[in-house]
Structure formats: structure tokens, C-alpha cells
């Protein structure tokens, strides 16, 4: 993802349309649904990481671990908002999933990320804008932008599964952005965080 002259948001970007499959009644419901989706994704990626490692696909395993941590960043941001509005809410937990072959794990993960980026989060952002909830708009926006980057990385690793390289994955712990590179990025293109914050996988 290229660094732009201003941080991307729904008002200055061309890639915030949604297919319209997702429906939600309130911003609070959207936040709870987002946490549930992110929790499922994070848990699934941990399982996929273990399977990839056990089968000798260590770069794919590193990406799954990094993306699992990225989804935890989204869970943290979104849960903090839910708990502000609903103090009785109980955080969901991840259920075990069945694990297909590693190439299909990568495709399955990419499909989930594309759904979130092109359907779920655009719907949630519209809802939050309608209700004038700027905090929720900001949180959903960071997640939405990170998800399509996750999808791109999953497909990159899928396309190069038998020709892996030594690149690391660098996680921005502020927004969940991930970059595949030999060294940490200078700046996060989603939230503007500096090189020092990135975590290496
Ligand atoms: Fe996420
Ligand atoms: Fe993601
Ligand atoms: Fe970031």
C-alpha cells in the first residue's frame, strides 16, 4: 500500500463502497458483530499457523501469526468502544475450526478478508456515519483498510507457496496494517505510525 499525502478515510478515498450483503441495525450492533468476526478470524489464523508450520510452510505460518495478531488489534479497538456503551457485554470467544490444506487456508483467509473489506466494514462505516459516531467511523476505517492488505498478502503467499522468500511481516500495532519486506516500513500508510512501532514476524 502506497503512502498518500493524507491519511485515507471514507471521505477522501475511492475504495469504500460495499456490495450490500451485510445488514446492521445500530452502530453498537456493528461493533459487536465486528468483534465477533475478528475473534473468529484471529482464532482461525492461529490454527492455520500451527498447521502451516507443522507442514513446513514457515513463511505462510509467519503471515498467519502476524494476521492473527493484527485481528487482535482490531478486537482491542472495537471492544473498547462496545464496553463504553454496554458495560455488561461479554467478549465472544473463538471456536475451533477444521483446517484444510495450506493453499486452501490461504484462499479461505483471503476470501474472509475481502468480505470484510468490501461488504462488512463499508456497511458498518455507513451505519456509524449515519449515527454520527466518529469514534466508530475511525475504528472501522482502520480495520477496513487493513483487511484488503491482509487479503493481498494471503494471495501473494498463495502464489509463491513453493517459492517462499525470507521477507518478514511487519505489523502496525496501532491499526493492524501488515507489510511484507526485509526491513520495517518508514511509516504506516493507514494510520501514520512511525517505523519504531512495527512488530516483526
Ligand atoms: Fe481485522
Ligand atoms: Fe484481517
Ligand atoms: Fe498503522
mmCIF file with all atom_site columns, C-alpha atoms and ligand atoms in Angstrom:
data_model
loop_
_atom_site.group_PDB
_atom_site.id
_atom_site.type_symbol
_atom_site.label_atom_id
_atom_site.label_alt_id
_atom_site.label_comp_id
_atom_site.label_asym_id
_atom_site.label_entity_id
_atom_site.label_seq_id
_atom_site.pdbx_PDB_ins_code
_atom_site.Cartn_x
_atom_site.Cartn_y
_atom_site.Cartn_z
_atom_site.occupancy
_atom_site.B_iso_or_equiv
_atom_site.pdbx_formal_charge
_atom_site.auth_seq_id
_atom_site.auth_comp_id
_atom_site.auth_asym_id
_atom_site.auth_atom_id
_atom_site.pdbx_PDB_model_num
ATOM   1   C  CA  . UNK A 1 1   ? 0.000   0.000   0.000  1.00 0.00 ? 1   UNK A CA  1
ATOM   2   C  CA  . UNK A 1 2   ? 1.476   3.347   -1.024 1.00 0.00 ? 2   UNK A CA  1
ATOM   3   C  CA  . UNK A 1 3   ? 1.781   6.239   1.409  1.00 0.00 ? 3   UNK A CA  1
ATOM   4   C  CA  . UNK A 1 4   ? -0.563  9.083   0.414  1.00 0.00 ? 4   UNK A CA  1
ATOM   5   C  CA  . UNK A 1 5   ? -0.209  12.804  1.132  1.00 0.00 ? 5   UNK A CA  1
ATOM   6   C  CA  . UNK A 1 6   ? -3.123  12.498  3.602  1.00 0.00 ? 6   UNK A CA  1
ATOM   7   C  CA  . UNK A 1 7   ? -4.229  9.505   5.636  1.00 0.00 ? 7   UNK A CA  1
ATOM   8   C  CA  . UNK A 1 8   ? -7.022  7.603   3.835  1.00 0.00 ? 8   UNK A CA  1
ATOM   9   C  CA  . UNK A 1 9   ? -10.580 7.953   5.154  1.00 0.00 ? 9   UNK A CA  1
ATOM   10  C  CA  . UNK A 1 10  ? -14.098 7.323   3.772  1.00 0.00 ? 10  UNK A CA  1
ATOM   11  C  CA  . UNK A 1 11  ? -14.381 10.925  2.512  1.00 0.00 ? 11  UNK A CA  1
ATOM   12  C  CA  . UNK A 1 12  ? -11.090 11.150  0.608  1.00 0.00 ? 12  UNK A CA  1
ATOM   13  C  CA  . UNK A 1 13  ? -10.917 7.580   -0.780 1.00 0.00 ? 13  UNK A CA  1
ATOM   14  C  CA  . UNK A 1 14  ? -12.452 5.740   -3.741 1.00 0.00 ? 14  UNK A CA  1
ATOM   15  C  CA  . UNK A 1 15  ? -12.458 2.219   -2.256 1.00 0.00 ? 15  UNK A CA  1
ATOM   16  C  CA  . UNK A 1 16  ? -15.114 2.372   0.449  1.00 0.00 ? 16  UNK A CA  1
ATOM   17  C  CA  . UNK A 1 17  ? -18.105 1.001   -1.488 1.00 0.00 ? 17  UNK A CA  1
ATOM   18  C  CA  . UNK A 1 18  ? -19.812 -2.150  -0.205 1.00 0.00 ? 18  UNK A CA  1
ATOM   19  C  CA  . UNK A 1 19  ? -21.683 -4.936  -2.006 1.00 0.00 ? 19  UNK A CA  1
ATOM   20  C  CA  . UNK A 1 20  ? -24.584 -4.531  0.431  1.00 0.00 ? 20  UNK A CA  1
ATOM   21  C  CA  . UNK A 1 21  ? -24.944 -8.118  1.722  1.00 0.00 ? 21  UNK A CA  1
ATOM   22  C  CA  . UNK A 1 22  ? -24.337 -7.070  5.335  1.00 0.00 ? 22  UNK A CA  1
ATOM   23  C  CA  . UNK A 1 23  ? -27.206 -5.509  7.276  1.00 0.00 ? 23  UNK A CA  1
ATOM   24  C  CA  . UNK A 1 24  ? -26.968 -3.984  10.721 1.00 0.00 ? 24  UNK A CA  1
ATOM   25  C  CA  . UNK A 1 25  ? -29.437 -2.017  12.891 1.00 0.00 ? 25  UNK A CA  1
ATOM   26  C  CA  . UNK A 1 26  ? -27.175 0.166   15.035 1.00 0.00 ? 26  UNK A CA  1
ATOM   27  C  CA  . UNK A 1 27  ? -23.508 1.144   15.392 1.00 0.00 ? 27  UNK A CA  1
ATOM   28  C  CA  . UNK A 1 28  ? -23.358 -0.767  18.686 1.00 0.00 ? 28  UNK A CA  1
ATOM   29  C  CA  . UNK A 1 29  ? -24.584 -3.917  16.910 1.00 0.00 ? 29  UNK A CA  1
ATOM   30  C  CA  . UNK A 1 30  ? -21.986 -3.294  14.195 1.00 0.00 ? 30  UNK A CA  1
ATOM   31  C  CA  . UNK A 1 31  ? -19.231 -3.034  16.801 1.00 0.00 ? 31  UNK A CA  1
ATOM   32  C  CA  . UNK A 1 32  ? -20.346 -6.288  18.457 1.00 0.00 ? 32  UNK A CA  1
ATOM   33  C  CA  . UNK A 1 33  ? -20.582 -8.056  15.094 1.00 0.00 ? 33  UNK A CA  1
ATOM   34  C  CA  . UNK A 1 34  ? -17.145 -6.750  14.156 1.00 0.00 ? 34  UNK A CA  1
ATOM   35  C  CA  . UNK A 1 35  ? -15.609 -8.100  17.381 1.00 0.00 ? 35  UNK A CA  1
ATOM   36  C  CA  . UNK A 1 36  ? -17.277 -11.475 16.746 1.00 0.00 ? 36  UNK A CA  1
ATOM   37  C  CA  . UNK A 1 37  ? -15.912 -11.604 13.171 1.00 0.00 ? 37  UNK A CA  1
ATOM   38  C  CA  . UNK A 1 38  ? -12.422 -10.505 14.209 1.00 0.00 ? 38  UNK A CA  1
ATOM   39  C  CA  . UNK A 1 39  ? -12.371 -13.026 17.080 1.00 0.00 ? 39  UNK A CA  1
ATOM   40  C  CA  . UNK A 1 40  ? -13.265 -15.856 14.709 1.00 0.00 ? 40  UNK A CA  1
ATOM   41  C  CA  . UNK A 1 41  ? -10.630 -14.728 12.204 1.00 0.00 ? 41  UNK A CA  1
ATOM   42  C  CA  . UNK A 1 42  ? -7.875  -14.348 14.809 1.00 0.00 ? 42  UNK A CA  1
ATOM   43  C  CA  . UNK A 1 43  ? -8.529  -17.800 16.271 1.00 0.00 ? 43  UNK A CA  1
ATOM   44  C  CA  . UNK A 1 44  ? -8.733  -19.410 12.848 1.00 0.00 ? 44  UNK A CA  1
ATOM   45  C  CA  . UNK A 1 45  ? -5.435  -17.847 11.730 1.00 0.00 ? 45  UNK A CA  1
ATOM   46  C  CA  . UNK A 1 46  ? -3.691  -19.216 14.864 1.00 0.00 ? 46  UNK A CA  1
ATOM   47  C  CA  . UNK A 1 47  ? -4.879  -22.708 13.944 1.00 0.00 ? 47  UNK A CA  1
ATOM   48  C  CA  . UNK A 1 48  ? -3.841  -22.206 10.315 1.00 0.00 ? 48  UNK A CA  1
ATOM   49  C  CA  . UNK A 1 49  ? -0.399  -21.005 11.508 1.00 0.00 ? 49  UNK A CA  1
ATOM   50  C  CA  . UNK A 1 50  ? 0.192   -24.172 13.506 1.00 0.00 ? 50  UNK A CA  1
ATOM   51  C  CA  . UNK A 1 51  ? -0.830  -26.377 10.577 1.00 0.00 ? 51  UNK A CA  1
ATOM   52  C  CA  . UNK A 1 52  ? 1.355   -24.419 8.115  1.00 0.00 ? 52  UNK A CA  1
ATOM   53  C  CA  . UNK A 1 53  ? 4.370   -24.650 10.451 1.00 0.00 ? 53  UNK A CA  1
ATOM   54  C  CA  . UNK A 1 54  ? 3.851   -28.386 11.005 1.00 0.00 ? 54  UNK A CA  1
ATOM   55  C  CA  . UNK A 1 55  ? 3.812   -28.938 7.227  1.00 0.00 ? 55  UNK A CA  1
ATOM   56  C  CA  . UNK A 1 56  ? 6.992   -26.900 6.598  1.00 0.00 ? 56  UNK A CA  1
ATOM   57  C  CA  . UNK A 1 57  ? 5.428   -23.696 5.231  1.00 0.00 ? 57  UNK A CA  1
ATOM   58  C  CA  . UNK A 1 58  ? 7.121   -21.363 7.666  1.00 0.00 ? 58  UNK A CA  1
ATOM   59  C  CA  . UNK A 1 59  ? 6.568   -18.111 5.760  1.00 0.00 ? 59  UNK A CA  1
ATOM   60  C  CA  . UNK A 1 60  ? 2.836   -18.834 5.487  1.00 0.00 ? 60  UNK A CA  1
ATOM   61  C  CA  . UNK A 1 61  ? 2.870   -19.681 9.200  1.00 0.00 ? 61  UNK A CA  1
ATOM   62  C  CA  . UNK A 1 62  ? 4.505   -16.321 10.000 1.00 0.00 ? 62  UNK A CA  1
ATOM   63  C  CA  . UNK A 1 63  ? 1.853   -14.467 7.980  1.00 0.00 ? 63  UNK A CA  1
ATOM   64  C  CA  . UNK A 1 64  ? -0.958  -16.323 9.762  1.00 0.00 ? 64  UNK A CA  1
ATOM   65  C  CA  . UNK A 1 65  ? 0.579   -15.487 13.153 1.00 0.00 ? 65  UNK A CA  1
ATOM   66  C  CA  . UNK A 1 66  ? 1.056   -11.839 12.162 1.00 0.00 ? 66  UNK A CA  1
ATOM   67  C  CA  . UNK A 1 67  ? -2.514  -11.525 10.822 1.00 0.00 ? 67  UNK A CA  1
ATOM   68  C  CA  . UNK A 1 68  ? -3.890  -13.234 13.937 1.00 0.00 ? 68  UNK A CA  1
ATOM   69  C  CA  . UNK A 1 69  ? -2.154  -10.518 15.984 1.00 0.00 ? 69  UNK A CA  1
ATOM   70  C  CA  . UNK A 1 70  ? -3.500  -7.828  13.598 1.00 0.00 ? 70  UNK A CA  1
ATOM   71  C  CA  . UNK A 1 71  ? -7.059  -9.018  14.212 1.00 0.00 ? 71  UNK A CA  1
ATOM   72  C  CA  . UNK A 1 72  ? -6.353  -8.752  17.959 1.00 0.00 ? 72  UNK A CA  1
ATOM   73  C  CA  . UNK A 1 73  ? -5.514  -5.069  17.351 1.00 0.00 ? 73  UNK A CA  1
ATOM   74  C  CA  . UNK A 1 74  ? -8.962  -4.652  15.752 1.00 0.00 ? 74  UNK A CA  1
ATOM   75  C  CA  . UNK A 1 75  ? -10.648 -6.571  18.595 1.00 0.00 ? 75  UNK A CA  1
ATOM   76  C  CA  . UNK A 1 76  ? -8.989  -4.261  21.136 1.00 0.00 ? 76  UNK A CA  1
ATOM   77  C  CA  . UNK A 1 77  ? -10.108 -1.054  19.373 1.00 0.00 ? 77  UNK A CA  1
ATOM   78  C  CA  . UNK A 1 78  ? -13.663 -2.277  18.798 1.00 0.00 ? 78  UNK A CA  1
ATOM   79  C  CA  . UNK A 1 79  ? -14.130 -3.886  22.231 1.00 0.00 ? 79  UNK A CA  1
ATOM   80  C  CA  . UNK A 1 80  ? -13.069 -0.668  23.933 1.00 0.00 ? 80  UNK A CA  1
ATOM   81  C  CA  . UNK A 1 81  ? -15.942 1.130   22.173 1.00 0.00 ? 81  UNK A CA  1
ATOM   82  C  CA  . UNK A 1 82  ? -18.507 -1.618  22.872 1.00 0.00 ? 82  UNK A CA  1
ATOM   83  C  CA  . UNK A 1 83  ? -17.567 -1.561  26.566 1.00 0.00 ? 83  UNK A CA  1
ATOM   84  C  CA  . UNK A 1 84  ? -18.022 2.210   26.624 1.00 0.00 ? 84  UNK A CA  1
ATOM   85  C  CA  . UNK A 1 85  ? -21.673 1.821   25.531 1.00 0.00 ? 85  UNK A CA  1
ATOM   86  C  CA  . UNK A 1 86  ? -22.546 -1.580  27.077 1.00 0.00 ? 86  UNK A CA  1
ATOM   87  C  CA  . UNK A 1 87  ? -20.660 -2.408  30.278 1.00 0.00 ? 87  UNK A CA  1
ATOM   88  C  CA  . UNK A 1 88  ? -22.458 -5.791  30.686 1.00 0.00 ? 88  UNK A CA  1
ATOM   89  C  CA  . UNK A 1 89  ? -21.291 -7.144  27.328 1.00 0.00 ? 89  UNK A CA  1
ATOM   90  C  CA  . UNK A 1 90  ? -19.253 -10.347 27.375 1.00 0.00 ? 90  UNK A CA  1
ATOM   91  C  CA  . UNK A 1 91  ? -16.475 -10.708 24.815 1.00 0.00 ? 91  UNK A CA  1
ATOM   92  C  CA  . UNK A 1 92  ? -17.021 -13.617 22.393 1.00 0.00 ? 92  UNK A CA  1
ATOM   93  C  CA  . UNK A 1 93  ? -14.522 -16.475 22.192 1.00 0.00 ? 93  UNK A CA  1
ATOM   94  C  CA  . UNK A 1 94  ? -13.173 -18.275 19.109 1.00 0.00 ? 94  UNK A CA  1
ATOM   95  C  CA  . UNK A 1 95  ? -14.434 -21.754 18.228 1.00 0.00 ? 95  UNK A CA  1
ATOM   96  C  CA  . UNK A 1 96  ? -12.074 -24.407 16.794 1.00 0.00 ? 96  UNK A CA  1
ATOM   97  C  CA  . UNK A 1 97  ? -12.335 -24.770 13.004 1.00 0.00 ? 97  UNK A CA  1
ATOM   98  C  CA  . UNK A 1 98  ? -11.430 -27.562 10.605 1.00 0.00 ? 98  UNK A CA  1
ATOM   99  C  CA  . UNK A 1 99  ? -8.125  -26.880 8.845  1.00 0.00 ? 99  UNK A CA  1
ATOM   100 C  CA  . UNK A 1 100 ? -7.806  -27.579 5.093  1.00 0.00 ? 100 UNK A CA  1
ATOM   101 C  CA  . UNK A 1 101 ? -4.531  -27.902 3.122  1.00 0.00 ? 101 UNK A CA  1
ATOM   102 C  CA  . UNK A 1 102 ? -2.271  -24.855 3.471  1.00 0.00 ? 102 UNK A CA  1
ATOM   103 C  CA  . UNK A 1 103 ? -3.044  -23.462 -0.003 1.00 0.00 ? 103 UNK A CA  1
ATOM   104 C  CA  . UNK A 1 104 ? -6.748  -23.550 0.810  1.00 0.00 ? 104 UNK A CA  1
ATOM   105 C  CA  . UNK A 1 105 ? -6.120  -21.996 4.239  1.00 0.00 ? 105 UNK A CA  1
ATOM   106 C  CA  . UNK A 1 106 ? -4.592  -19.032 2.384  1.00 0.00 ? 106 UNK A CA  1
ATOM   107 C  CA  . UNK A 1 107 ? -7.525  -18.784 -0.048 1.00 0.00 ? 107 UNK A CA  1
ATOM   108 C  CA  . UNK A 1 108 ? -10.066 -19.125 2.753  1.00 0.00 ? 108 UNK A CA  1
ATOM   109 C  CA  . UNK A 1 109 ? -8.323  -16.355 4.698  1.00 0.00 ? 109 UNK A CA  1
ATOM   110 C  CA  . UNK A 1 110 ? -8.182  -14.087 1.626  1.00 0.00 ? 110 UNK A CA  1
ATOM   111 C  CA  . UNK A 1 111 ? -11.917 -14.625 0.986  1.00 0.00 ? 111 UNK A CA  1
ATOM   112 C  CA  . UNK A 1 112 ? -12.747 -13.626 4.567  1.00 0.00 ? 112 UNK A CA  1
ATOM   113 C  CA  . UNK A 1 113 ? -10.571 -10.512 4.342  1.00 0.00 ? 113 UNK A CA  1
ATOM   114 C  CA  . UNK A 1 114 ? -12.178 -9.477  1.040  1.00 0.00 ? 114 UNK A CA  1
ATOM   115 C  CA  . UNK A 1 115 ? -15.654 -9.889  2.532  1.00 0.00 ? 115 UNK A CA  1
ATOM   116 C  CA  . UNK A 1 116 ? -14.711 -7.679  5.475  1.00 0.00 ? 116 UNK A CA  1
ATOM   117 C  CA  . UNK A 1 117 ? -13.115 -5.023  3.259  1.00 0.00 ? 117 UNK A CA  1
ATOM   118 C  CA  . UNK A 1 118 ? -15.820 -4.894  0.568  1.00 0.00 ? 118 UNK A CA  1
ATOM   119 C  CA  . UNK A 1 119 ? -19.028 -5.672  2.447  1.00 0.00 ? 119 UNK A CA  1
ATOM   120 C  CA  . UNK A 1 120 ? -18.955 -5.823  6.247  1.00 0.00 ? 120 UNK A CA  1
ATOM   121 C  CA  . UNK A 1 121 ? -16.860 -2.763  7.096  1.00 0.00 ? 121 UNK A CA  1
ATOM   122 C  CA  . UNK A 1 122 ? -18.311 -0.475  4.384  1.00 0.00 ? 122 UNK A CA  1
ATOM   123 C  CA  . UNK A 1 123 ? -21.784 -1.264  5.828  1.00 0.00 ? 123 UNK A CA  1
ATOM   124 C  CA  . UNK A 1 124 ? -20.580 -0.603  9.396  1.00 0.00 ? 124 UNK A CA  1
ATOM   125 C  CA  . UNK A 1 125 ? -18.902 2.664   8.349  1.00 0.00 ? 125 UNK A CA  1
ATOM   126 C  CA  . UNK A 1 126 ? -22.157 3.854   6.705  1.00 0.00 ? 126 UNK A CA  1
ATOM   127 C  CA  . UNK A 1 127 ? -24.070 2.999   9.891  1.00 0.00 ? 127 UNK A CA  1
ATOM   128 C  CA  . UNK A 1 128 ? -21.593 4.840   12.117 1.00 0.00 ? 128 UNK A CA  1
ATOM   129 C  CA  . UNK A 1 129 ? -21.633 7.876   9.810  1.00 0.00 ? 129 UNK A CA  1
ATOM   130 C  CA  . UNK A 1 130 ? -25.448 7.873   9.859  1.00 0.00 ? 130 UNK A CA  1
ATOM   131 C  CA  . UNK A 1 131 ? -25.431 7.876   13.668 1.00 0.00 ? 131 UNK A CA  1
ATOM   132 C  CA  . UNK A 1 132 ? -22.656 10.490  13.772 1.00 0.00 ? 132 UNK A CA  1
ATOM   133 C  CA  . UNK A 1 133 ? -20.360 8.176   15.764 1.00 0.00 ? 133 UNK A CA  1
ATOM   134 C  CA  . UNK A 1 134 ? -16.927 9.495   14.729 1.00 0.00 ? 134 UNK A CA  1
ATOM   135 C  CA  . UNK A 1 135 ? -15.008 7.136   17.038 1.00 0.00 ? 135 UNK A CA  1
ATOM   136 C  CA  . UNK A 1 136 ? -16.654 4.112   15.414 1.00 0.00 ? 136 UNK A CA  1
ATOM   137 C  CA  . UNK A 1 137 ? -16.065 5.525   11.907 1.00 0.00 ? 137 UNK A CA  1
ATOM   138 C  CA  . UNK A 1 138 ? -12.341 5.853   12.706 1.00 0.00 ? 138 UNK A CA  1
ATOM   139 C  CA  . UNK A 1 139 ? -12.020 2.352   14.162 1.00 0.00 ? 139 UNK A CA  1
ATOM   140 C  CA  . UNK A 1 140 ? -13.949 0.676   11.312 1.00 0.00 ? 140 UNK A CA  1
ATOM   141 C  CA  . UNK A 1 141 ? -11.941 2.649   8.755  1.00 0.00 ? 141 UNK A CA  1
ATOM   142 C  CA  . UNK A 1 142 ? -8.577  1.474   10.104 1.00 0.00 ? 142 UNK A CA  1
ATOM   143 C  CA  . UNK A 1 143 ? -9.805  -2.126  10.123 1.00 0.00 ? 143 UNK A CA  1
ATOM   144 C  CA  . UNK A 1 144 ? -11.346 -1.918  6.644  1.00 0.00 ? 144 UNK A CA  1
ATOM   145 C  CA  . UNK A 1 145 ? -8.145  -0.567  5.120  1.00 0.00 ? 145 UNK A CA  1
ATOM   146 C  CA  . UNK A 1 146 ? -6.012  -3.209  6.844  1.00 0.00 ? 146 UNK A CA  1
ATOM   147 C  CA  . UNK A 1 147 ? -8.239  -6.113  5.716  1.00 0.00 ? 147 UNK A CA  1
ATOM   148 C  CA  . UNK A 1 148 ? -7.701  -5.657  1.986  1.00 0.00 ? 148 UNK A CA  1
ATOM   149 C  CA  . UNK A 1 149 ? -3.949  -5.511  2.610  1.00 0.00 ? 149 UNK A CA  1
ATOM   150 C  CA  . UNK A 1 150 ? -4.247  -8.778  4.542  1.00 0.00 ? 150 UNK A CA  1
ATOM   151 C  CA  . UNK A 1 151 ? -6.104  -10.286 1.570  1.00 0.00 ? 151 UNK A CA  1
ATOM   152 C  CA  . UNK A 1 152 ? -3.347  -9.145  -0.796 1.00 0.00 ? 152 UNK A CA  1
ATOM   153 C  CA  . UNK A 1 153 ? -0.660  -10.738 1.405  1.00 0.00 ? 153 UNK A CA  1
ATOM   154 C  CA  . UNK A 1 154 ? -2.534  -14.023 1.663  1.00 0.00 ? 154 UNK A CA  1
ATOM   155 C  CA  . UNK A 1 155 ? -2.734  -14.182 -2.135 1.00 0.00 ? 155 UNK A CA  1
ATOM   156 C  CA  . UNK A 1 156 ? 0.932   -13.194 -2.504 1.00 0.00 ? 156 UNK A CA  1
ATOM   157 C  CA  . UNK A 1 157 ? 1.951   -16.098 -0.272 1.00 0.00 ? 157 UNK A CA  1
ATOM   158 C  CA  . UNK A 1 158 ? -0.519  -18.408 -2.066 1.00 0.00 ? 158 UNK A CA  1
ATOM   159 C  CA  . UNK A 1 159 ? 1.001   -17.513 -5.443 1.00 0.00 ? 159 UNK A CA  1
ATOM   160 C  CA  . UNK A 1 160 ? 4.517   -18.130 -4.120 1.00 0.00 ? 160 UNK A CA  1
ATOM   161 C  CA  . UNK A 1 161 ? 3.864   -21.061 -1.800 1.00 0.00 ? 161 UNK A CA  1
ATOM   162 C  CA  . UNK A 1 162 ? 6.639   -23.180 -3.333 1.00 0.00 ? 162 UNK A CA  1
ATOM   163 C  CA  . UNK A 1 163 ? 8.993   -20.243 -3.869 1.00 0.00 ? 163 UNK A CA  1
ATOM   164 C  CA  . UNK A 1 164 ? 8.989   -18.575 -0.458 1.00 0.00 ? 164 UNK A CA  1
ATOM   165 C  CA  . UNK A 1 165 ? 11.465  -15.806 0.390  1.00 0.00 ? 165 UNK A CA  1
ATOM   166 C  CA  . UNK A 1 166 ? 12.950  -14.572 3.677  1.00 0.00 ? 166 UNK A CA  1
ATOM   167 C  CA  . UNK A 1 167 ? 10.931  -11.361 3.951  1.00 0.00 ? 167 UNK A CA  1
ATOM   168 C  CA  . UNK A 1 168 ? 9.478   -10.576 7.341  1.00 0.00 ? 168 UNK A CA  1
ATOM   169 C  CA  . UNK A 1 169 ? 5.948   -9.408  8.031  1.00 0.00 ? 169 UNK A CA  1
ATOM   170 C  CA  . UNK A 1 170 ? 5.767   -6.082  9.892  1.00 0.00 ? 170 UNK A CA  1
ATOM   171 C  CA  . UNK A 1 171 ? 2.661   -5.396  11.964 1.00 0.00 ? 171 UNK A CA  1
ATOM   172 C  CA  . UNK A 1 172 ? 1.494   -1.896  12.875 1.00 0.00 ? 172 UNK A CA  1
ATOM   173 C  CA  . UNK A 1 173 ? 0.086   -2.421  16.396 1.00 0.00 ? 173 UNK A CA  1
ATOM   174 C  CA  . UNK A 1 174 ? -1.949  0.803   16.084 1.00 0.00 ? 174 UNK A CA  1
ATOM   175 C  CA  . UNK A 1 175 ? -4.162  -0.189  13.133 1.00 0.00 ? 175 UNK A CA  1
ATOM   176 C  CA  . UNK A 1 176 ? -3.353  -3.780  12.101 1.00 0.00 ? 176 UNK A CA  1
ATOM   177 C  CA  . UNK A 1 177 ? -1.621  -2.895  8.813  1.00 0.00 ? 177 UNK A CA  1
ATOM   178 C  CA  . UNK A 1 178 ? 0.951   -5.508  7.681  1.00 0.00 ? 178 UNK A CA  1
ATOM   179 C  CA  . UNK A 1 179 ? 3.832   -5.055  5.264  1.00 0.00 ? 179 UNK A CA  1
ATOM   180 C  CA  . UNK A 1 180 ? 5.948   -7.841  3.721  1.00 0.00 ? 180 UNK A CA  1
ATOM   181 C  CA  . UNK A 1 181 ? 9.531   -6.542  3.490  1.00 0.00 ? 181 UNK A CA  1
ATOM   182 C  CA  . UNK A 1 182 ? 13.124  -7.211  4.604  1.00 0.00 ? 182 UNK A CA  1
ATOM   183 C  CA  . UNK A 1 183 ? 13.002  -4.165  6.944  1.00 0.00 ? 183 UNK A CA  1
ATOM   184 C  CA  . UNK A 1 184 ? 10.336  -2.196  8.842  1.00 0.00 ? 184 UNK A CA  1
ATOM   185 C  CA  . UNK A 1 185 ? 8.371   0.373   6.780  1.00 0.00 ? 185 UNK A CA  1
ATOM   186 C  CA  . UNK A 1 186 ? 9.196   4.038   7.407  1.00 0.00 ? 186 UNK A CA  1
ATOM   187 C  CA  . UNK A 1 187 ? 5.589   4.987   8.090  1.00 0.00 ? 187 UNK A CA  1
ATOM   188 C  CA  . UNK A 1 188 ? 2.230   3.219   8.281  1.00 0.00 ? 188 UNK A CA  1
ATOM   189 C  CA  . UNK A 1 189 ? 0.142   4.188   5.214  1.00 0.00 ? 189 UNK A CA  1
ATOM   190 C  CA  . UNK A 1 190 ? -3.122  3.719   7.151  1.00 0.00 ? 190 UNK A CA  1
ATOM   191 C  CA  . UNK A 1 191 ? -2.533  5.455   10.489 1.00 0.00 ? 191 UNK A CA  1
ATOM   192 C  CA  . UNK A 1 192 ? 0.769   7.319   10.068 1.00 0.00 ? 192 UNK A CA  1
ATOM   193 C  CA  . UNK A 1 193 ? 2.607   5.454   12.873 1.00 0.00 ? 193 UNK A CA  1
ATOM   194 C  CA  . UNK A 1 194 ? 6.425   5.530   12.584 1.00 0.00 ? 194 UNK A CA  1
ATOM   195 C  CA  . UNK A 1 195 ? 8.892   2.703   11.870 1.00 0.00 ? 195 UNK A CA  1
ATOM   196 C  CA  . UNK A 1 196 ? 9.712   2.163   15.573 1.00 0.00 ? 196 UNK A CA  1
ATOM   197 C  CA  . UNK A 1 197 ? 6.271   0.774   16.468 1.00 0.00 ? 197 UNK A CA  1
ATOM   198 C  CA  . UNK A 1 198 ? 6.265   -2.068  13.916 1.00 0.00 ? 198 UNK A CA  1
ATOM   199 C  CA  . UNK A 1 199 ? 6.470   -5.634  15.254 1.00 0.00 ? 199 UNK A CA  1
ATOM   200 C  CA  . UNK A 1 200 ? 8.345   -8.238  13.215 1.00 0.00 ? 200 UNK A CA  1
ATOM   201 C  CA  . UNK A 1 201 ? 7.012   -11.725 12.454 1.00 0.00 ? 201 UNK A CA  1
HETATM 202 FE FE1 . LIG B 2 .   ? -9.473  -7.329  11.248 1.00 0.00 ? 1   LIG B FE1 1
HETATM 203 FE FE1 . LIG B 2 .   ? -7.623  -9.081  8.512  1.00 0.00 ? 2   LIG B FE1 1
HETATM 204 FE FE1 . LIG B 2 .   ? -0.948  1.737   11.304 1.00 0.00 ? 3   LIG B FE1 1
#
